mmCIF file of C-alpha atoms and ligand atoms in Angstrom:
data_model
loop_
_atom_site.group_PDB
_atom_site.id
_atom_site.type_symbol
_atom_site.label_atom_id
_atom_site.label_comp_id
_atom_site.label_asym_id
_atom_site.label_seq_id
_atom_site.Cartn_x
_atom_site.Cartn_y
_atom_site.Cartn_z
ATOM 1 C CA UNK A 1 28.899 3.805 -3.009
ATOM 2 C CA UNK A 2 28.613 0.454 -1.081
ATOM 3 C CA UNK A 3 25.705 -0.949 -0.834
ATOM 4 C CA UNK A 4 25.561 -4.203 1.161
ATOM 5 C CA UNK A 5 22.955 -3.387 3.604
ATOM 6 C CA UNK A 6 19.941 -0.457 3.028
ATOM 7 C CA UNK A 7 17.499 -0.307 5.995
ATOM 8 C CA UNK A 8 13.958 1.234 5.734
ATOM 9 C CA UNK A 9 13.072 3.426 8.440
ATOM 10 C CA UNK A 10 9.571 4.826 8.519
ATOM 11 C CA UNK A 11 9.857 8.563 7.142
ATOM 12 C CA UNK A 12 6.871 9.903 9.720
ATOM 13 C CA UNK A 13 9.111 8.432 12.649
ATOM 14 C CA UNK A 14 11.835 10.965 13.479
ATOM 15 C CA UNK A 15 13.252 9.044 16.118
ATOM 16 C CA UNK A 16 13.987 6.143 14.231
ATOM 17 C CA UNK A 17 15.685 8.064 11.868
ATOM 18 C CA UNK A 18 18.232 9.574 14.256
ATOM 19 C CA UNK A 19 18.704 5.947 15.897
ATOM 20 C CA UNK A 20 19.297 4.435 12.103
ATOM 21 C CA UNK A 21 22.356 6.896 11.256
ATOM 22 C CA UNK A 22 24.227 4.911 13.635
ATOM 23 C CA UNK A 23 23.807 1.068 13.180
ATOM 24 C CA UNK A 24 26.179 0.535 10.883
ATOM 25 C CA UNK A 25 23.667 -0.007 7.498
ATOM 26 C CA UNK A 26 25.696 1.250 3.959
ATOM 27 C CA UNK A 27 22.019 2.814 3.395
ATOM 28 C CA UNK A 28 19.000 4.580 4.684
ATOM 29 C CA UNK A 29 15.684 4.470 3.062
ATOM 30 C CA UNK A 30 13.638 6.907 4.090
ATOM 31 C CA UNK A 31 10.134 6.058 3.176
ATOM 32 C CA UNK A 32 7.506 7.557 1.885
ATOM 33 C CA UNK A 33 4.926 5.013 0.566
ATOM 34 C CA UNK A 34 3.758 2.005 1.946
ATOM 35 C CA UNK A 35 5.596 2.176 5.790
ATOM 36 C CA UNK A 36 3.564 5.333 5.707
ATOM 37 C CA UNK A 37 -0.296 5.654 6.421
ATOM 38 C CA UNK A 38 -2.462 8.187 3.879
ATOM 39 C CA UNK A 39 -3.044 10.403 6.704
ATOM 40 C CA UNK A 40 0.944 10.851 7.919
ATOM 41 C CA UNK A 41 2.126 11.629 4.250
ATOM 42 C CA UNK A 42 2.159 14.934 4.680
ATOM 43 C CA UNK A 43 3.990 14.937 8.254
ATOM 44 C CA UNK A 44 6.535 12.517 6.712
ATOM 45 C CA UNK A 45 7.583 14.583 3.533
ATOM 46 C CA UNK A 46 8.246 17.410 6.037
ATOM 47 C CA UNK A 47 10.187 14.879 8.508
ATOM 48 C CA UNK A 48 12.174 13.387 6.037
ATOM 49 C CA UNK A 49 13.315 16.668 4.178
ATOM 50 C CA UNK A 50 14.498 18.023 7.999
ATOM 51 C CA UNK A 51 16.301 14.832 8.509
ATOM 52 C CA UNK A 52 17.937 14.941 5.144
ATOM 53 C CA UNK A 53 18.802 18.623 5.664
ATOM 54 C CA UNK A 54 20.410 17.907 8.551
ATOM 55 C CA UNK A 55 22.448 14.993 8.104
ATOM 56 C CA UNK A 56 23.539 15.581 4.268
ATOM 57 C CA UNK A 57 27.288 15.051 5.723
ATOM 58 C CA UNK A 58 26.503 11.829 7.432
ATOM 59 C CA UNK A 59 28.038 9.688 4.365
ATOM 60 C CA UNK A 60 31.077 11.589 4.077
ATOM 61 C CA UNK A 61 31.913 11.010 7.547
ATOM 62 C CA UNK A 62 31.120 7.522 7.350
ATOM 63 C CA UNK A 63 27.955 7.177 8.104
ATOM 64 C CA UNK A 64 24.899 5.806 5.606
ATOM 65 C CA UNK A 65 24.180 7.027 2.684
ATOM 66 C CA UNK A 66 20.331 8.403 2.429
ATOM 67 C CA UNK A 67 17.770 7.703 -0.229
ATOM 68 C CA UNK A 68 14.410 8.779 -0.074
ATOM 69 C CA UNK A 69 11.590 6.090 -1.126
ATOM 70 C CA UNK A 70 8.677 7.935 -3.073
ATOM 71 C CA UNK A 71 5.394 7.011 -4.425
ATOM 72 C CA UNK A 72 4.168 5.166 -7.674
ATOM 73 C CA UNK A 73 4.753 7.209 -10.682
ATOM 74 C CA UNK A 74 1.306 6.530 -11.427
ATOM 75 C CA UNK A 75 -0.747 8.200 -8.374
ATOM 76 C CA UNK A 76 -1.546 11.293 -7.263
ATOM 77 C CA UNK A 77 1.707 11.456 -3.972
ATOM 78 C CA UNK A 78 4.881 11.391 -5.995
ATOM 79 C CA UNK A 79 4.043 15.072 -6.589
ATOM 80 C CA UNK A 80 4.174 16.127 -3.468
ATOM 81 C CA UNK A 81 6.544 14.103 -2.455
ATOM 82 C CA UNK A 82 9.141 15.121 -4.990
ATOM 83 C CA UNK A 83 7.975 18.355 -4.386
ATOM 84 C CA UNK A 84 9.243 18.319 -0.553
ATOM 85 C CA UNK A 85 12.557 16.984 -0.881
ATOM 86 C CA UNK A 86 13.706 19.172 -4.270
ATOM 87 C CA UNK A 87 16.898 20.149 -4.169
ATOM 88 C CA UNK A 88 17.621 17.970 -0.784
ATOM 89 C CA UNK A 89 21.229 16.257 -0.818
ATOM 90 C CA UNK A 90 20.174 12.593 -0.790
ATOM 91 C CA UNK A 91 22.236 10.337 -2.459
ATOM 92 C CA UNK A 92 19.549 8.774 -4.233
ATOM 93 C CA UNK A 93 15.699 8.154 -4.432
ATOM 94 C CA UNK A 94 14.026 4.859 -4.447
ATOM 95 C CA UNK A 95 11.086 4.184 -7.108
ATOM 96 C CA UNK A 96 8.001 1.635 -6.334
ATOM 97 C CA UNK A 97 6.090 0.081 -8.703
ATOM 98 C CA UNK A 98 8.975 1.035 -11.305
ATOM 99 C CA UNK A 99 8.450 -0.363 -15.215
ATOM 100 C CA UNK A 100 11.515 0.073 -16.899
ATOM 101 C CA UNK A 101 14.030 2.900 -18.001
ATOM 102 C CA UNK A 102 11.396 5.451 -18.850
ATOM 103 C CA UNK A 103 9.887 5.373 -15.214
ATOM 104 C CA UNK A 104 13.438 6.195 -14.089
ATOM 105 C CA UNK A 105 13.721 8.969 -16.181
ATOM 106 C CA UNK A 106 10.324 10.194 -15.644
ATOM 107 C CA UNK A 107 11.416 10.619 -12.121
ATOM 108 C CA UNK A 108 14.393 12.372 -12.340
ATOM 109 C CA UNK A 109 12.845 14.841 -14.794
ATOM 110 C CA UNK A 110 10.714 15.559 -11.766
ATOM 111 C CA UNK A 111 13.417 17.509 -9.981
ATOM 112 C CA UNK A 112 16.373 19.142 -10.409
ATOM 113 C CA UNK A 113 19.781 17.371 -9.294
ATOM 114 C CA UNK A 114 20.969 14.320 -10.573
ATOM 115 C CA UNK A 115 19.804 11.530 -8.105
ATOM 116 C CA UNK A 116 20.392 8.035 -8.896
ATOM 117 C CA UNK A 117 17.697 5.873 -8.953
ATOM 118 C CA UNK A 118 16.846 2.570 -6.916
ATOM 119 C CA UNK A 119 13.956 1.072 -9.024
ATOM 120 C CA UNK A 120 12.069 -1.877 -7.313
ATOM 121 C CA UNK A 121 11.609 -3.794 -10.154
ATOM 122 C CA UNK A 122 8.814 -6.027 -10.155
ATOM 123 C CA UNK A 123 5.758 -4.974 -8.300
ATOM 124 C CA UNK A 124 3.333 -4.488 -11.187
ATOM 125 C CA UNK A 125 2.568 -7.434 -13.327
ATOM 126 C CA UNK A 126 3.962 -5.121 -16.665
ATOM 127 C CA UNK A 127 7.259 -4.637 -14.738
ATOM 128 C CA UNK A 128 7.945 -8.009 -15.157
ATOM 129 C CA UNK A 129 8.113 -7.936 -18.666
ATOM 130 C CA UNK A 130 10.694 -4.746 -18.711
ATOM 131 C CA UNK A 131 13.227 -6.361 -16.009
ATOM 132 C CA UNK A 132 15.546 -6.772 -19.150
ATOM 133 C CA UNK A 133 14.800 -2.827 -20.086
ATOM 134 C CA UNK A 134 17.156 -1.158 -17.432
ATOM 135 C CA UNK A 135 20.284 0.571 -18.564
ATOM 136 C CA UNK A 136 22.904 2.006 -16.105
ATOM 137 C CA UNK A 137 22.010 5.902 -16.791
ATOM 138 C CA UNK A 138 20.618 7.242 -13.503
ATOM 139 C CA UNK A 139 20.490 3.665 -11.829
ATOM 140 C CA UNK A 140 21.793 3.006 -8.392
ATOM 141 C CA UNK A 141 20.937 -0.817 -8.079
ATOM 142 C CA UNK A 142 17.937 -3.139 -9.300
ATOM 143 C CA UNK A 143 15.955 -4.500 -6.578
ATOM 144 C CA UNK A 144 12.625 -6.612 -6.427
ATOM 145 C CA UNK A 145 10.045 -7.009 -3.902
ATOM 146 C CA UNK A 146 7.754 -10.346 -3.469
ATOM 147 C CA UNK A 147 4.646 -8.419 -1.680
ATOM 148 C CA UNK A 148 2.886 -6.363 -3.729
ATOM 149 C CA UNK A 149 3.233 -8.314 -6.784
ATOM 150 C CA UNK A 150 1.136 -11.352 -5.536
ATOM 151 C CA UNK A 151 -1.622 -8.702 -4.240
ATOM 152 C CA UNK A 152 -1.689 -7.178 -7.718
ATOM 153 C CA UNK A 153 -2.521 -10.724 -9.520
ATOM 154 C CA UNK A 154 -4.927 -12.071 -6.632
ATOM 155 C CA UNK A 155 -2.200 -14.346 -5.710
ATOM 156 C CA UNK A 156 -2.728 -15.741 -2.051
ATOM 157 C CA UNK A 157 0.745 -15.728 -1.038
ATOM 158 C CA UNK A 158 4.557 -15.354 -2.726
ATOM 159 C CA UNK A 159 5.834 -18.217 -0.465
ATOM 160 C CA UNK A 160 5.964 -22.084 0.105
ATOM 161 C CA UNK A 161 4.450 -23.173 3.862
ATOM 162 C CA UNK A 162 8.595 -23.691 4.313
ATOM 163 C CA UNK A 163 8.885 -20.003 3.703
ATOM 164 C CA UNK A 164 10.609 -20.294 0.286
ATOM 165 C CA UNK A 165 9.541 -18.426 -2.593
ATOM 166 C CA UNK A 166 6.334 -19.748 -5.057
ATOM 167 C CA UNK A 167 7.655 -20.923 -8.771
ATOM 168 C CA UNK A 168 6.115 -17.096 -9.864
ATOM 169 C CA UNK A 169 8.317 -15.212 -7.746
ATOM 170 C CA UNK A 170 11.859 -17.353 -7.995
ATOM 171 C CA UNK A 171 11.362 -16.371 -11.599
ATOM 172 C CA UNK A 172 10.861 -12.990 -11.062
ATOM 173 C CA UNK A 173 13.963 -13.068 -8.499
ATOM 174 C CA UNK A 174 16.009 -14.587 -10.990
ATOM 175 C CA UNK A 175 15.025 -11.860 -13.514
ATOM 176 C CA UNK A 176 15.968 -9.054 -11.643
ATOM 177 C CA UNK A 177 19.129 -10.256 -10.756
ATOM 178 C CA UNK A 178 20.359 -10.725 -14.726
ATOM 179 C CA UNK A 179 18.512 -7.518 -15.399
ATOM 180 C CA UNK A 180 20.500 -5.720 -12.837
ATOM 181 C CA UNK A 181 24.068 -7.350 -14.522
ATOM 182 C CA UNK A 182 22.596 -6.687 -17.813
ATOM 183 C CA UNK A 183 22.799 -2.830 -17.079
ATOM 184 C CA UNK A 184 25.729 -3.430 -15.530
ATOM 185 C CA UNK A 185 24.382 -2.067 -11.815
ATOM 186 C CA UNK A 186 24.231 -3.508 -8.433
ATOM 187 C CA UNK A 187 21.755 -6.612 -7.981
ATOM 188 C CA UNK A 188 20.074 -6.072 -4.767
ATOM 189 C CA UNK A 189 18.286 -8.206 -2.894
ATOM 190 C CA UNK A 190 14.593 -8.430 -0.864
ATOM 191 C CA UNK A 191 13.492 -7.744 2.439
ATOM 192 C CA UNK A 192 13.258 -10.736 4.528
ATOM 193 C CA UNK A 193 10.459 -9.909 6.689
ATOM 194 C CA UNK A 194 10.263 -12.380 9.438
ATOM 195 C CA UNK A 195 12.884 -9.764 11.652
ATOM 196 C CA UNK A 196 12.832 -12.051 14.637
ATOM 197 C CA UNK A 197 14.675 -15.032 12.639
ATOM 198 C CA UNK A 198 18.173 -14.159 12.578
ATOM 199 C CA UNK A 199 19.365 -17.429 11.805
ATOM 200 C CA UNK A 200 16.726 -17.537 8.632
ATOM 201 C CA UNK A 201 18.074 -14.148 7.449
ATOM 202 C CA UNK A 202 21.593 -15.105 7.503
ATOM 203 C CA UNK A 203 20.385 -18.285 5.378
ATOM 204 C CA UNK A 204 18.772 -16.325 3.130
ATOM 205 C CA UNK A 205 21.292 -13.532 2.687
ATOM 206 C CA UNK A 206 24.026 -16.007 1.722
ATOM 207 C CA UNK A 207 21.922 -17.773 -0.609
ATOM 208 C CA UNK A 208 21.654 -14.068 -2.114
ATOM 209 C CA UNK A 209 25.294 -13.421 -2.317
ATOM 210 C CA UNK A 210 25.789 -16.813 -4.258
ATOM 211 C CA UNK A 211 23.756 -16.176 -6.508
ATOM 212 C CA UNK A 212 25.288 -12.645 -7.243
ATOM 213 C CA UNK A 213 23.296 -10.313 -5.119
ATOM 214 C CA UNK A 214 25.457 -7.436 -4.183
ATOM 215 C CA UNK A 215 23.413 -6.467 -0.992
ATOM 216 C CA UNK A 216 20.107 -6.916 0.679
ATOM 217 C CA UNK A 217 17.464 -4.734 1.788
ATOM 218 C CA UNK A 218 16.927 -4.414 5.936
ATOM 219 C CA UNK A 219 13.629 -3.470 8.010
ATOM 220 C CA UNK A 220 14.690 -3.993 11.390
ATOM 221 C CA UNK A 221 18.203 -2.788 13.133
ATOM 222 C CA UNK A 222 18.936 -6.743 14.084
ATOM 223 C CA UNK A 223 19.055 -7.448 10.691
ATOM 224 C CA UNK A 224 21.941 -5.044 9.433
ATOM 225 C CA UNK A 225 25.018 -6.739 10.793
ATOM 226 C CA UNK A 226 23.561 -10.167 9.775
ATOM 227 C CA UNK A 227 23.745 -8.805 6.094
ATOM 228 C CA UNK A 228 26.698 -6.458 6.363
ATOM 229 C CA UNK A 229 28.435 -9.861 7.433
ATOM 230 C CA UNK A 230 26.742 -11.909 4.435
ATOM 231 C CA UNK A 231 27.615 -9.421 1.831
ATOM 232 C CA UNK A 232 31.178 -9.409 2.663
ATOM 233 C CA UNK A 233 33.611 -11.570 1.624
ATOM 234 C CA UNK A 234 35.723 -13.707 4.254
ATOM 235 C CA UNK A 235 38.960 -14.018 4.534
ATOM 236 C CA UNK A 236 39.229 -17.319 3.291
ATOM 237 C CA UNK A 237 37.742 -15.989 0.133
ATOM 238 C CA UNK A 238 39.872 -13.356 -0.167
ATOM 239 C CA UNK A 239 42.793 -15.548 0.146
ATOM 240 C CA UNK A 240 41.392 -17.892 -2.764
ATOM 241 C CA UNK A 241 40.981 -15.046 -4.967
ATOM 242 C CA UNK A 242 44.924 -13.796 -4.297
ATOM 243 C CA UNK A 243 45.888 -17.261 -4.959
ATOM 244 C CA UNK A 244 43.896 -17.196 -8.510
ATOM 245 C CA UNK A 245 45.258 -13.891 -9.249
ATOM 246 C CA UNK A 246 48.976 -14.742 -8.426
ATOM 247 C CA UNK A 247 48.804 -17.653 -9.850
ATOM 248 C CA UNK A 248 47.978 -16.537 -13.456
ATOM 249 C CA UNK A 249 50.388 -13.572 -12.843
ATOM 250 C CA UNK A 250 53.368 -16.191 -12.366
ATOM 251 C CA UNK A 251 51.813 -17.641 -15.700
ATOM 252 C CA UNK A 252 51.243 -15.026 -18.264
ATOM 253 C CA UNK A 253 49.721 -16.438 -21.367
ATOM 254 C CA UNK A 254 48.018 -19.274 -19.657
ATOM 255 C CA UNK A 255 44.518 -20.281 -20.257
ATOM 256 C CA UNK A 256 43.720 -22.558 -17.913
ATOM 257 C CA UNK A 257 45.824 -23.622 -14.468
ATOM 258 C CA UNK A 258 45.099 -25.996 -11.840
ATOM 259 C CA UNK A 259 45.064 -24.540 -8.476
ATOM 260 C CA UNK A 260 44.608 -27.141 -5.007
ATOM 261 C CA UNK A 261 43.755 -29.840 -7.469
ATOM 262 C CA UNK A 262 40.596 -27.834 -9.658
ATOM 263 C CA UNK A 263 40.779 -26.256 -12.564
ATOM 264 C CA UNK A 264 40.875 -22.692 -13.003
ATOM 265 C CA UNK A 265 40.697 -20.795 -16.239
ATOM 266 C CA UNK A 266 39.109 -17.302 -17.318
ATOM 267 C CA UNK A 267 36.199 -17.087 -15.110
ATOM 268 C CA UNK A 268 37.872 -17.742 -12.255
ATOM 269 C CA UNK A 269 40.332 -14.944 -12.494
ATOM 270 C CA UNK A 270 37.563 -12.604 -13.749
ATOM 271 C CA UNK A 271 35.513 -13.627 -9.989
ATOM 272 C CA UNK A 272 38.317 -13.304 -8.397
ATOM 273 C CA UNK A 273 39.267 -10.226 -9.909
ATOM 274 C CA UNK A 274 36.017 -8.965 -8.857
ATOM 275 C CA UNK A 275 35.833 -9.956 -5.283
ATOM 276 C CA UNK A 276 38.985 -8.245 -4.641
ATOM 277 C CA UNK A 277 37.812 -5.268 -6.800
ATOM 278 C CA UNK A 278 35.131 -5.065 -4.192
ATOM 279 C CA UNK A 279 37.043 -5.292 -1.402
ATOM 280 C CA UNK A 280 38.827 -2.428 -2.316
ATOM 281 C CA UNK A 281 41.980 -4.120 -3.403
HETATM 282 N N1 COA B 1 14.833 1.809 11.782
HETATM 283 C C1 COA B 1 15.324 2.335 12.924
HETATM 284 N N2 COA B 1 15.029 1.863 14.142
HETATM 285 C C2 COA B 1 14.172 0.832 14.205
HETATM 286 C C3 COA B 1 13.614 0.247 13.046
HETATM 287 C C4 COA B 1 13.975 0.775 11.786
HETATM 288 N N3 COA B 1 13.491 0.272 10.638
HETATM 289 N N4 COA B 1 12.814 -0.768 13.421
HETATM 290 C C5 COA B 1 12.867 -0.822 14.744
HETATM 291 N N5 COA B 1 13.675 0.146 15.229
HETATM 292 C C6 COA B 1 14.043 0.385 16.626
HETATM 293 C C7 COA B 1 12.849 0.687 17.499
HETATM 294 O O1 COA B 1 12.606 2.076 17.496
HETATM 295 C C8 COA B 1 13.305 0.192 18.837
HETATM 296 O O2 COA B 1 14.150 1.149 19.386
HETATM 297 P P1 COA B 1 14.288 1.325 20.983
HETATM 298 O O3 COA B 1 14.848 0.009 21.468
HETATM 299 O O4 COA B 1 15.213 2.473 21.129
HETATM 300 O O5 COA B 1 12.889 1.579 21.477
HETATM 301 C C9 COA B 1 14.177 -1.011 18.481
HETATM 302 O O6 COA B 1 14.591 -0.802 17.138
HETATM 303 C C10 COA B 1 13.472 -2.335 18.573
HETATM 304 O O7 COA B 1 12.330 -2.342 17.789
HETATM 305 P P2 COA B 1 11.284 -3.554 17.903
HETATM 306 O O8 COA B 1 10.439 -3.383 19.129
HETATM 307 O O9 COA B 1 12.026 -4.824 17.754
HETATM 308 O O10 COA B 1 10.381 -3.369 16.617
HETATM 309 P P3 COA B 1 8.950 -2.687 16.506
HETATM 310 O O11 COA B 1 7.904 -3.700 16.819
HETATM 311 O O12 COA B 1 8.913 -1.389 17.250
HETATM 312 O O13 COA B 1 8.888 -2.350 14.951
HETATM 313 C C11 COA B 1 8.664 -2.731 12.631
HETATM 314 C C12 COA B 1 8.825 -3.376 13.985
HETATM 315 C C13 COA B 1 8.645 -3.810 11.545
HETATM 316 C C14 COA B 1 7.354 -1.937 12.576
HETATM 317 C C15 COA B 1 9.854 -1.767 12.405
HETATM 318 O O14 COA B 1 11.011 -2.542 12.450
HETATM 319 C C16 COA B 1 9.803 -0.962 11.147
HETATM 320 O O15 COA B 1 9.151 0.064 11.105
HETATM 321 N N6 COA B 1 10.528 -1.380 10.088
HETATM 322 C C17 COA B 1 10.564 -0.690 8.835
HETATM 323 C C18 COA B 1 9.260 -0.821 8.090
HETATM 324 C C19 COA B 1 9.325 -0.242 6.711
HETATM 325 O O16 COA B 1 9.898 0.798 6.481
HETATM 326 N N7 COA B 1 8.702 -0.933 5.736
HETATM 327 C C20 COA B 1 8.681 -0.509 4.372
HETATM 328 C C21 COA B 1 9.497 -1.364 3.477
HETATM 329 S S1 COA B 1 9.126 -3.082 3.489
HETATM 330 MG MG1 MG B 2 5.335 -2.175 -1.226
#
């Protein structure tokens, strides 16, 4: 499954729904939890199991693949909400407030199917401290989130007047992204909620896929392209990466080459390797 760009869509607006199948985002979430007020829970669960039921093919022909945000393990929803979309042909459900591999299994013990899991990582103060705890059973990706996290500690904000993240949360960033290697999954990375400022996005995106974010999480339609683009590689990329591959192939046995005037040894053929893995070649 590729997962460069997974936009949110309210699961108590229908509408929306339909219009996300078709703009082009690897991913739906459907959610449950916070994009959803107490009172339009209930409404939701039943929305989002018709719109599941209905467009279970959409990924085979193409089209997104669906996951289904729930509730905190911890209240009194994720019952009901698991409860509503049992047996539904999602690809995958997204967990809130997740802390660690047990909370993953906890929730797919709660219904039958094998669903993988999209844990955001670091919303409690506790999940922190089990970003290193993930292993790949079950998992679909590791992704963070930078909101509830400072509300949970009686921080006043995650971010810098520039926008950029607070010391506490670049840590926490950091972690998720080696805890997401370190079980060997997709790194994903946050929402960047300011959905007017394209140009920001694509900034921050990039500076994602640098650092070895896989994909990025969307809220707004304007945003998926932006990130589908970022989380691609370009063509002058791919062309570097042939050249490291064909060059150690006309060199069997070599350790390190020069290529253009730089030095390339093992980790360079293993990135390269890897880009063009992901690229489908
Ligand atoms: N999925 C699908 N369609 C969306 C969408 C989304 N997440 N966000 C906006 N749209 C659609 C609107 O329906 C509208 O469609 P129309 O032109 O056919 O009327 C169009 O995109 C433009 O929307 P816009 O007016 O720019 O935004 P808005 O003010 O109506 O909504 C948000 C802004 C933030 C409320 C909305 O983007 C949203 O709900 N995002 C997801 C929120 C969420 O799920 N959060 C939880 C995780 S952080
Ligand atoms: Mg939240």
């Amino acid at each position: 499954m590729r997962l460069r760009s997974l936009l949110f869509v309210p699961g108590d607006r229908p509408e929306r729904m339909a219009k996300a199948l078709g703009l082009g985002a690897d991913a739906l979430i459907l959610d449950l939890e916070d994009a959803v007020a107490p009172s339009a829970k209930a409404a939701a669960r039943a929305a989002v199991r018709a719109f599941v039921d209905a467009n279970a093919g959409a990924q085979a022909n193409g089209g997104p693949a669906l996951f289904v945000r729930v509730n905190p393990l911890d209240g009194e929803l994720v019952g009901d909400d698991v409860a509503a979309i049992a047996g539904a042909a999602m690809a995958g459900l997204v967990l809130p407030k997740a802390e660690g591999r047990a909370s993953v299994a906890a929730l797919r013990a709660m219904l039958p199917g094998d669903y993988a899991v999209l844990p955001i990582a670091s919303e409690t103060p506790r999940a922190v401290f089990t970003l290193g705890d993930y292993d790949a059973a079950g998992l679909a990706g590791l992704t963070w989130g930078a909101e509830d996290l400072p509300a949970a500690i009686g921080a006043a904000t995650s971010r810098e007047a520039d926008g950029g993240y607070t010391d506490p949360y670049r840590v926490v960033r950091a972690l998720t992204l080696f805890g997401a290697h370190a079980a060997g999954v997709p790194a994903i990375e946050t929402v960047y909620p300011d959905f007017r400022d394209l140009d920001g996005l694509a900034r921050y995106a990039a500076r994602g896929r640098r650092d070895g974010f896989t994909g990025m999480m969307a809220i707004h339609p304007a945003q998926v392209a932006v990130i589908n683009d970022a989380f691609s590689p370009s063509e002058a990329e791919l062309a570097h990466a042939r050249a490291v591959v064909a060059l150690f192939d006309a060199h069997p046995g070599a350790g390190a080459l020069q290529l253009d005037g730089r030095m390339v040894d093992a980790p360079h053929l293993k990135a390269a390797r890897r880009l063009l893995a992901a690229a489908g070649e």
